Amino acid sequence: SSLRVVYAFAREMHPKTSEVFIQYGTAGFRTKANLLEHVVYRMGLLAVIRSRVKNGRTIGIMITASHNLEPDNGVKLIDPDGEMLEQSWEEIATRLANVSDNDLESTTEQVIKQVNADMSLKASVFIGMDTRYTSPRLAAAAVHGVIALKGTPKEFGIVTTPMLHYCVKCRNDNTYGTPTEEGYYEKIVGAFKNLRQKLPVFGEYNTTLYIDGANGVGGKKMNIIKKSLDGELDLNLYNLGGNGGKLNLNCGADFVKVSQKPPVGVEHVPFQRVASLDGDGDRLVYYYLDNDNKMNLLDGDRIATLLASYVTELLKACDAPALKLGLVQTAYANGASTRYITEDLKIPVTCVKTGVKHLHHAALSYDIGVYFEANGHGTVVYSNMAKNTISKVAEEGEPEQRKAAQLLLNFIDMTNETVGDAISDLFLVETVLCARGHNVQQWMSAYTDLPCRQLKVTVQDRNAISTADAERQCTSPEGLQTKIDDLVSKYKSGRSFVRPSGTEDVVRVYSEADTQENADKLAAEVAQAVF
Ligand code: 16G
Ligand code: ZN
């Protein structure tokens, strides 16, 4: 058959050169870039099959390893509504990625049968990549895979991960926007400008914003956006990838959050707020240095509480009491943030397992769901009921209610609901700060974080550790949780948990306590118990 030719072609063009087993994890496949070419080719095949199962709707393939260093790369699939690949397909992706070249043909046929794909349908696949030098070659492998099964690939070149999610969503639902990079700017930056006209700068808010671009795609795109801004924000951009700056090396959102240090490559002025993006532009944290050069971090929890409290205010002003807003966090959320949300903001909180798909899913159960990982990945999702109710108030409400509803509609437009998006989140944060006339210290003053520490431990088999209760309890190996409980009980405001990483061959340890010294000590003790 003609497919025979296809598989022979694959063997020559994108041969499987490694016997190392690779798994579709929380963030797709991620490993050293030179081990990925056959994997990406096969994901091209799988995306076509997936598109046909979804009646020809568009599927996305993103080539990126996010905050990992330059030698790594990765690939993940995006489902038609711009969401992560359905979980039940992760196993199929893993199977297809690991078969030998000889078995690729039969395995592909098996998959087609298993998922009942009608291979006579059209198939459409959008392909995007980050700035890594290995990305173009991998994107080409994805294109070959798509063409091999007679799908239609469309390449977006270098885009942020959330931009590709957005484009996939728009292509399948044209009410959401135009499926291009320009369409993305029009919608998100357009909504921001609109809001600024309604919310003039006042109080302690200052339009100067510094940005750490992680030497990746996010900074580059902010540079494009900067040219279209008209004084709404004065951006000072750093770590844009020039001057020998290396992707994610000692900079970017993950570095800042995990090391609790300011990035290199950024000029620091006391109390100047800095937004730090990650390598593919889907995570955002803020920070500022004080007079003693001490870094003050405003992480995902902080962004979540800021956005949730503002949306709650607007909802009240709209007088739409039927709409229930809730917040979704993971075990990594700082205990002080959870307390602030429940006790001060009186907003319900759900805690779920690490990984965006879990947070996103849980957020959908609220009329308006705000979800954030402490690492800065998150967004807001609004149900159709919420959107309709707010639109109605915007048209028919009393003048004050109408005003609030119109602000909320702009806020919704500015949100990338498909996935966490550093650029969209940045505009959301800037809007709330401006609306309140707040500077970064006032934002920080909402609550005081408990000191915390993250460590990673290399063990023989990380899968020997299993967890329950949204990863807050360790169910195996036997006895480990009791040990952790004992250690934690010795510390004031102590909390700690361990979990196997979904992206690296390590076990992660998290701890919190009343002082940094104690948080560090507790983490070290728990790490010792794991080892
Ligand atoms: C991936 C996840 C991120 C999670 C991280 C945890 C997505 C798109 N990304 O980067 O949400 O925080 O993994 O990594 O789901 P870990 O399992 O190595 O701690
Ligand atoms: Zn990322």
XYZ file of N, CA and C in Angstrom, residues 295-442:
444
model
N 14.988 39.988 47.524
C 13.952 39.767 46.524
C 12.614 39.458 47.182
N 11.570 40.107 46.721
C 10.207 39.834 47.174
C 9.451 39.254 45.993
N 9.013 38.015 46.157
C 8.413 37.287 45.038
C 6.894 37.345 45.095
N 6.280 37.610 43.942
C 4.818 37.546 43.812
C 4.544 36.432 42.812
N 4.212 35.255 43.353
C 4.155 34.050 42.514
C 2.737 33.782 42.013
N 2.521 32.590 41.531
C 1.213 32.232 40.975
C 0.085 32.376 41.980
N 0.357 32.054 43.245
C -0.686 32.188 44.282
C -1.119 33.645 44.418
N -0.126 34.516 44.360
C -0.337 35.945 44.507
C -1.164 36.466 43.323
N -0.819 35.996 42.120
C -1.560 36.424 40.928
C -2.996 35.908 41.014
N -3.140 34.665 41.447
C -4.477 34.065 41.563
C -5.361 34.872 42.501
N -4.817 35.240 43.667
C -5.634 35.964 44.651
C -5.970 37.369 44.136
N -5.019 37.978 43.435
C -5.266 39.317 42.878
C -6.417 39.260 41.873
N -6.327 38.310 40.945
C -7.354 38.222 39.895
C -8.694 37.814 40.493
N -8.671 36.824 41.388
C -9.934 36.328 41.949
C -10.637 37.413 42.758
N -9.867 38.198 43.518
C -10.519 39.216 44.342
C -11.096 40.322 43.463
N -10.404 40.661 42.386
C -10.913 41.715 41.503
C -12.177 41.271 40.767
N -12.149 40.043 40.244
C -13.339 39.544 39.540
C -14.515 39.457 40.508
N -14.245 39.058 41.755
C -15.309 38.992 42.764
C -15.919 40.378 42.994
N -15.045 41.390 43.078
C -15.524 42.769 43.243
C -16.436 43.181 42.090
N -15.980 42.895 40.872
C -16.779 43.288 39.708
C -18.107 42.535 39.684
N -18.060 41.250 40.069
C -19.298 40.462 40.089
C -20.290 41.071 41.065
N -19.786 41.486 42.210
C -20.657 42.127 43.208
C -21.265 43.380 42.611
N -20.407 44.180 41.961
C -20.884 45.432 41.372
C -21.897 45.184 40.251
N -21.783 44.018 39.607
C -22.742 43.651 38.554
C -24.058 43.177 39.149
N -24.005 42.860 40.432
C -25.145 42.251 41.092
C -25.595 40.973 40.373
N -24.635 40.049 40.274
C -24.924 38.739 39.671
C -24.603 37.654 40.690
N -25.415 37.582 41.771
C -25.076 36.701 42.889
C -25.141 35.216 42.526
N -25.808 34.893 41.435
C -25.926 33.473 41.082
C -24.601 32.905 40.588
N -23.694 33.777 40.150
C -22.441 33.279 39.579
C -21.445 32.947 40.679
N -21.016 31.698 40.714
C -20.098 31.243 41.762
C -18.665 31.214 41.231
N -17.798 31.936 41.939
C -16.388 31.955 41.575
C -15.608 31.070 42.541
N -14.677 30.316 42.005
C -13.847 29.477 42.861
C -12.411 29.470 42.387
N -11.529 29.043 43.277
C -10.104 29.051 42.976
C -9.541 27.635 43.056
N -8.625 27.307 42.174
C -8.014 25.980 42.177
C -6.509 26.129 42.356
N -5.977 25.365 43.306
C -4.538 25.392 43.601
C -3.995 23.959 43.642
N -2.684 23.849 43.837
C -2.086 22.537 44.097
C -1.431 22.567 45.479
N -0.856 21.437 45.861
C -0.199 21.340 47.170
C 0.938 22.354 47.304
N 1.468 22.840 46.176
C 2.562 23.810 46.221
C 2.101 25.208 46.613
N 0.790 25.432 46.653
C 0.304 26.769 47.016
C 0.761 27.090 48.421
N 1.251 28.286 48.615
C 1.690 28.682 49.941
C 0.502 28.658 50.905
N 0.712 28.052 52.074
C -0.366 27.918 53.055
C -0.999 29.258 53.409
N -0.195 30.319 53.397
C -0.725 31.643 53.725
C -1.706 32.117 52.659
N -1.468 31.729 51.416
C -2.381 32.145 50.347
C -3.716 31.427 50.503
N -3.656 30.145 50.810
C -4.894 29.374 50.959
C -5.736 29.949 52.106
N -5.048 30.295 53.187
C -5.724 30.882 54.332
C -6.371 32.213 53.986
N -5.628 33.029 53.268
C -6.129 34.342 52.853
C -7.372 34.192 51.957
N -7.315 33.231 51.050
C -8.436 33.036 50.121
C -9.688 32.592 50.873
N -9.517 31.625 51.768
C -10.705 31.104 52.455
C -11.198 32.071 53.523
N -10.281 32.586 54.338
C -10.731 33.357 55.494
C -11.004 34.828 55.187
N -10.169 35.448 54.374
C -10.370 36.869 54.087
C -11.242 37.078 52.850
N -10.883 36.425 51.768
C -11.661 36.631 50.541
C -12.954 35.827 50.554
N -12.994 34.792 51.367
C -14.160 33.904 51.460
C -14.542 33.315 50.103
N -13.514 32.898 49.394
C -13.704 32.257 48.088
C -13.407 30.767 48.270
N -14.252 29.878 47.722
C -13.974 28.449 47.863
C -12.714 28.017 47.095
N -11.970 27.088 47.665
C -10.727 26.609 47.048
C -10.792 25.099 46.843
N -10.316 24.643 45.704
C -10.115 23.215 45.465
C -8.623 22.976 45.322
N -8.136 21.869 45.898
C -6.728 21.508 45.710
C -6.663 20.261 44.842
N -5.843 20.303 43.787
C -5.723 19.156 42.874
C -4.258 18.797 42.656
N -4.063 17.688 41.965
C -2.711 17.226 41.632
C -1.993 18.199 40.710
N -0.676 18.240 40.776
C 0.163 19.048 39.900
C -0.115 18.733 38.424
N -0.043 19.736 37.593
C -0.260 19.544 36.154
C -1.477 20.345 35.718
N -1.269 21.126 34.670
C -2.292 22.066 34.240
C -3.623 21.397 33.938
N -3.567 20.205 33.352
C -4.842 19.584 32.964
C -5.741 19.350 34.179
N -5.142 19.031 35.319
C -5.947 18.791 36.523
C -6.570 20.090 37.027
N -5.780 21.152 37.020
C -6.284 22.444 37.486
C -7.381 22.958 36.567
N -7.101 22.879 35.283
C -8.054 23.384 34.290
C -9.400 22.678 34.445
N -9.312 21.371 34.549
C -10.516 20.550 34.670
C -11.324 20.953 35.905
N -10.651 21.099 37.029
C -11.354 21.449 38.271
C -11.958 22.855 38.177
N -11.261 23.757 37.496
C -11.753 25.141 37.387
C -13.054 25.205 36.599
N -13.215 24.279 35.662
C -14.426 24.281 34.835
C -15.682 23.984 35.643
N -15.520 23.459 36.862
C -16.713 23.142 37.643
C -17.290 24.379 38.352
N -16.602 25.499 38.301
C -17.159 26.760 38.818
C -17.748 27.564 37.655
N -18.635 28.505 37.968
C -19.133 29.398 36.902
C -17.964 30.237 36.382
N -17.149 30.699 37.330
C -15.886 31.353 36.967
C -14.802 30.681 37.801
N -13.851 30.081 37.140
C -12.805 29.350 37.849
C -11.456 30.011 37.628
N -10.788 30.344 38.721
C -9.428 30.895 38.630
C -8.500 29.778 39.043
N -7.541 29.408 38.204
C -6.584 28.383 38.630
C -5.155 28.843 38.407
N -4.317 28.550 39.369
C -2.896 28.873 39.241
C -2.061 27.861 39.997
N -0.951 27.458 39.387
C 0.081 26.767 40.134
C 0.974 27.848 40.738
N 1.582 27.535 41.885
C 2.454 28.513 42.529
C 3.570 28.956 41.577
N 3.952 28.063 40.646
C 5.031 28.367 39.702
C 4.639 29.409 38.652
N 3.397 29.865 38.669
C 3.014 30.950 37.772
C 2.237 30.534 36.544
N 1.835 29.263 36.490
C 1.012 28.836 35.359
C -0.455 28.867 35.762
N -1.253 29.642 35.057
C -2.671 29.654 35.376
C -3.446 30.633 34.531
N -4.766 30.582 34.671
C -5.644 31.484 33.945
C -7.007 31.506 34.617
N -7.948 32.147 33.971
C -9.332 32.172 34.461
C -10.199 31.567 33.364
N -11.161 30.736 33.762
C -12.124 30.212 32.786
C -13.532 30.643 33.193
N -14.306 31.002 32.189
C -15.658 31.521 32.421
C -16.652 30.620 31.689
N -17.678 30.165 32.386
C -18.680 29.313 31.738
C -19.536 30.164 30.804
N -20.212 29.505 29.871
C -21.107 30.236 28.973
C -22.184 30.954 29.759
N -22.645 30.283 30.835
C -23.676 30.910 31.671
C -23.148 32.222 32.229
N -21.904 32.204 32.713
C -21.312 33.426 33.269
C -21.220 34.503 32.192
N -20.729 34.116 31.016
C -20.566 35.108 29.940
C -21.913 35.710 29.540
N -22.920 34.849 29.436
C -24.243 35.344 29.031
C -24.832 36.276 30.077
N -24.699 35.882 31.345
C -25.245 36.713 32.420
C -24.578 38.083 32.421
N -23.257 38.079 32.299
C -22.516 39.348 32.343
C -22.860 40.219 31.122
N -22.966 39.579 29.954
C -23.322 40.335 28.739
C -24.684 40.997 28.910
N -25.589 40.264 29.540
C -26.943 40.784 29.719
C -26.929 42.007 30.641
N -26.162 41.897 31.739
C -26.057 43.038 32.661
C -25.428 44.228 31.932
N -24.443 43.951 31.084
C -23.757 45.032 30.366
C -24.716 45.804 29.471
N -25.764 45.124 29.022
C -26.721 45.800 28.145
C -27.918 46.375 28.898
N -28.383 45.611 29.909
C -29.675 45.965 30.487
C -29.621 46.441 31.934
N -28.447 46.383 32.560
C -28.371 46.702 33.992
C -28.518 48.186 34.299
N -28.524 48.506 35.582
C -28.455 49.904 36.020
C -27.088 50.450 35.605
N -26.950 51.772 35.498
C -25.690 52.348 35.000
C -24.431 51.809 35.692
N -24.443 51.735 37.030
C -23.238 51.256 37.738
C -22.968 49.788 37.447
N -24.048 49.017 37.398
C -23.902 47.588 37.089
C -23.367 47.402 35.666
N -23.909 48.207 34.769
C -23.466 48.124 33.366
C -21.975 48.394 33.246
N -21.524 49.384 33.983
C -20.114 49.762 33.930
C -19.235 48.594 34.373
N -19.608 47.987 35.503
C -18.834 46.855 36.019
C -18.866 45.693 35.039
N -20.029 45.444 34.474
C -20.161 44.312 33.535
C -19.318 44.542 32.286
N -19.261 45.796 31.848
C -18.451 46.077 30.652
C -16.958 45.893 30.934
N -16.541 46.299 32.133
C -15.145 46.051 32.524
C -14.870 44.546 32.528
N -15.820 43.816 33.082
C -15.650 42.370 33.173
C -15.593 41.730 31.783
N -16.374 42.221 30.858
C -16.339 41.671 29.498
C -14.972 41.910 28.856
N -14.399 43.104 29.064
C -13.038 43.360 28.560
C -12.037 42.430 29.231
N -12.234 42.225 30.519
C -11.348 41.348 31.291
C -11.394 39.926 30.729
N -12.600 39.480 30.402
C -12.764 38.144 29.820
C -12.052 38.067 28.475
N -12.211 39.105 27.665
C -11.561 39.136 26.350
C -10.045 39.082 26.455
N -9.519 39.656 27.520
C -8.073 39.730 27.714
C -7.504 38.408 28.216
N -8.390 37.520 28.640
C -7.962 36.241 29.217
C -7.793 35.190 28.130
N -6.682 34.488 28.132
C -6.543 33.307 27.282
C -7.081 32.130 28.084
N -8.317 31.768 27.790
C -8.982 30.744 28.603
C -8.497 29.335 28.310
N -7.719 29.157 27.233
C -7.343 27.787 26.858
C -6.292 27.215 27.790
N -5.421 28.078 28.320
C -4.260 27.593 29.074
C -3.599 28.796 29.749
N -2.760 28.553 30.753
C -2.021 29.645 31.370
C -1.184 30.361 30.326
N -1.140 31.698 30.409
C -0.501 32.483 29.360
C 0.172 33.690 30.013
N 1.503 33.718 29.983
C 2.237 34.779 30.661
C 1.832 36.162 30.151
N 1.642 36.283 28.835
C 1.348 37.597 28.259
C -0.048 38.061 28.672
N -1.026 37.189 28.518
C -2.385 37.524 28.920
C -2.438 37.796 30.425
N -1.800 36.952 31.217
C -1.809 37.131 32.673
C -1.165 38.457 33.069
N -0.112 38.821 32.354
C 0.566 40.086 32.637
C -0.398 41.267 32.458
N -1.170 41.234 31.379
C -2.130 42.319 31.160
C -3.253 42.288 32.196
N -3.644 41.096 32.623
C -4.666 40.999 33.669
C -4.152 41.628 34.965
N -2.928 41.272 35.352
C -2.348 41.803 36.587
C -2.233 43.323 36.507
N -1.698 43.814 35.378
C -1.504 45.257 35.235
C -2.846 45.988 35.307
N -3.883 45.360 34.797
C -5.213 45.973 34.842
C -5.714 46.110 36.275
N -5.545 45.038 37.062
C -6.043 45.086 38.442
C -5.249 46.112 39.255
N -3.933 46.091 39.111
C -3.113 47.049 39.865
C -3.514 48.476 39.509
N -3.715 48.707 38.213
C -4.099 50.049 37.749
C -5.476 50.418 38.282
N -6.411 49.479 38.225
C -7.779 49.750 38.691
C -7.781 50.120 40.169
N -6.847 49.537 40.918
C -6.803 49.808 42.355
C -5.841 50.939 42.722
N -5.094 51.409 41.748
C -4.094 52.434 42.025
C -2.998 51.918 42.941
N -2.645 50.643 42.780
C -1.679 50.019 43.689
C -0.291 49.870 43.083
N 0.707 50.038 43.935
C 2.059 49.666 43.525
C 2.328 48.236 43.990
N 3.537 47.761 43.706
C 3.832 46.351 43.938
C 3.862 46.017 45.436
N 4.240 46.993 46.277
C 4.257 46.710 47.727
C 2.840 46.585 48.268
N 1.944 47.414 47.732
C 0.551 47.308 48.183
C -0.035 45.952 47.771
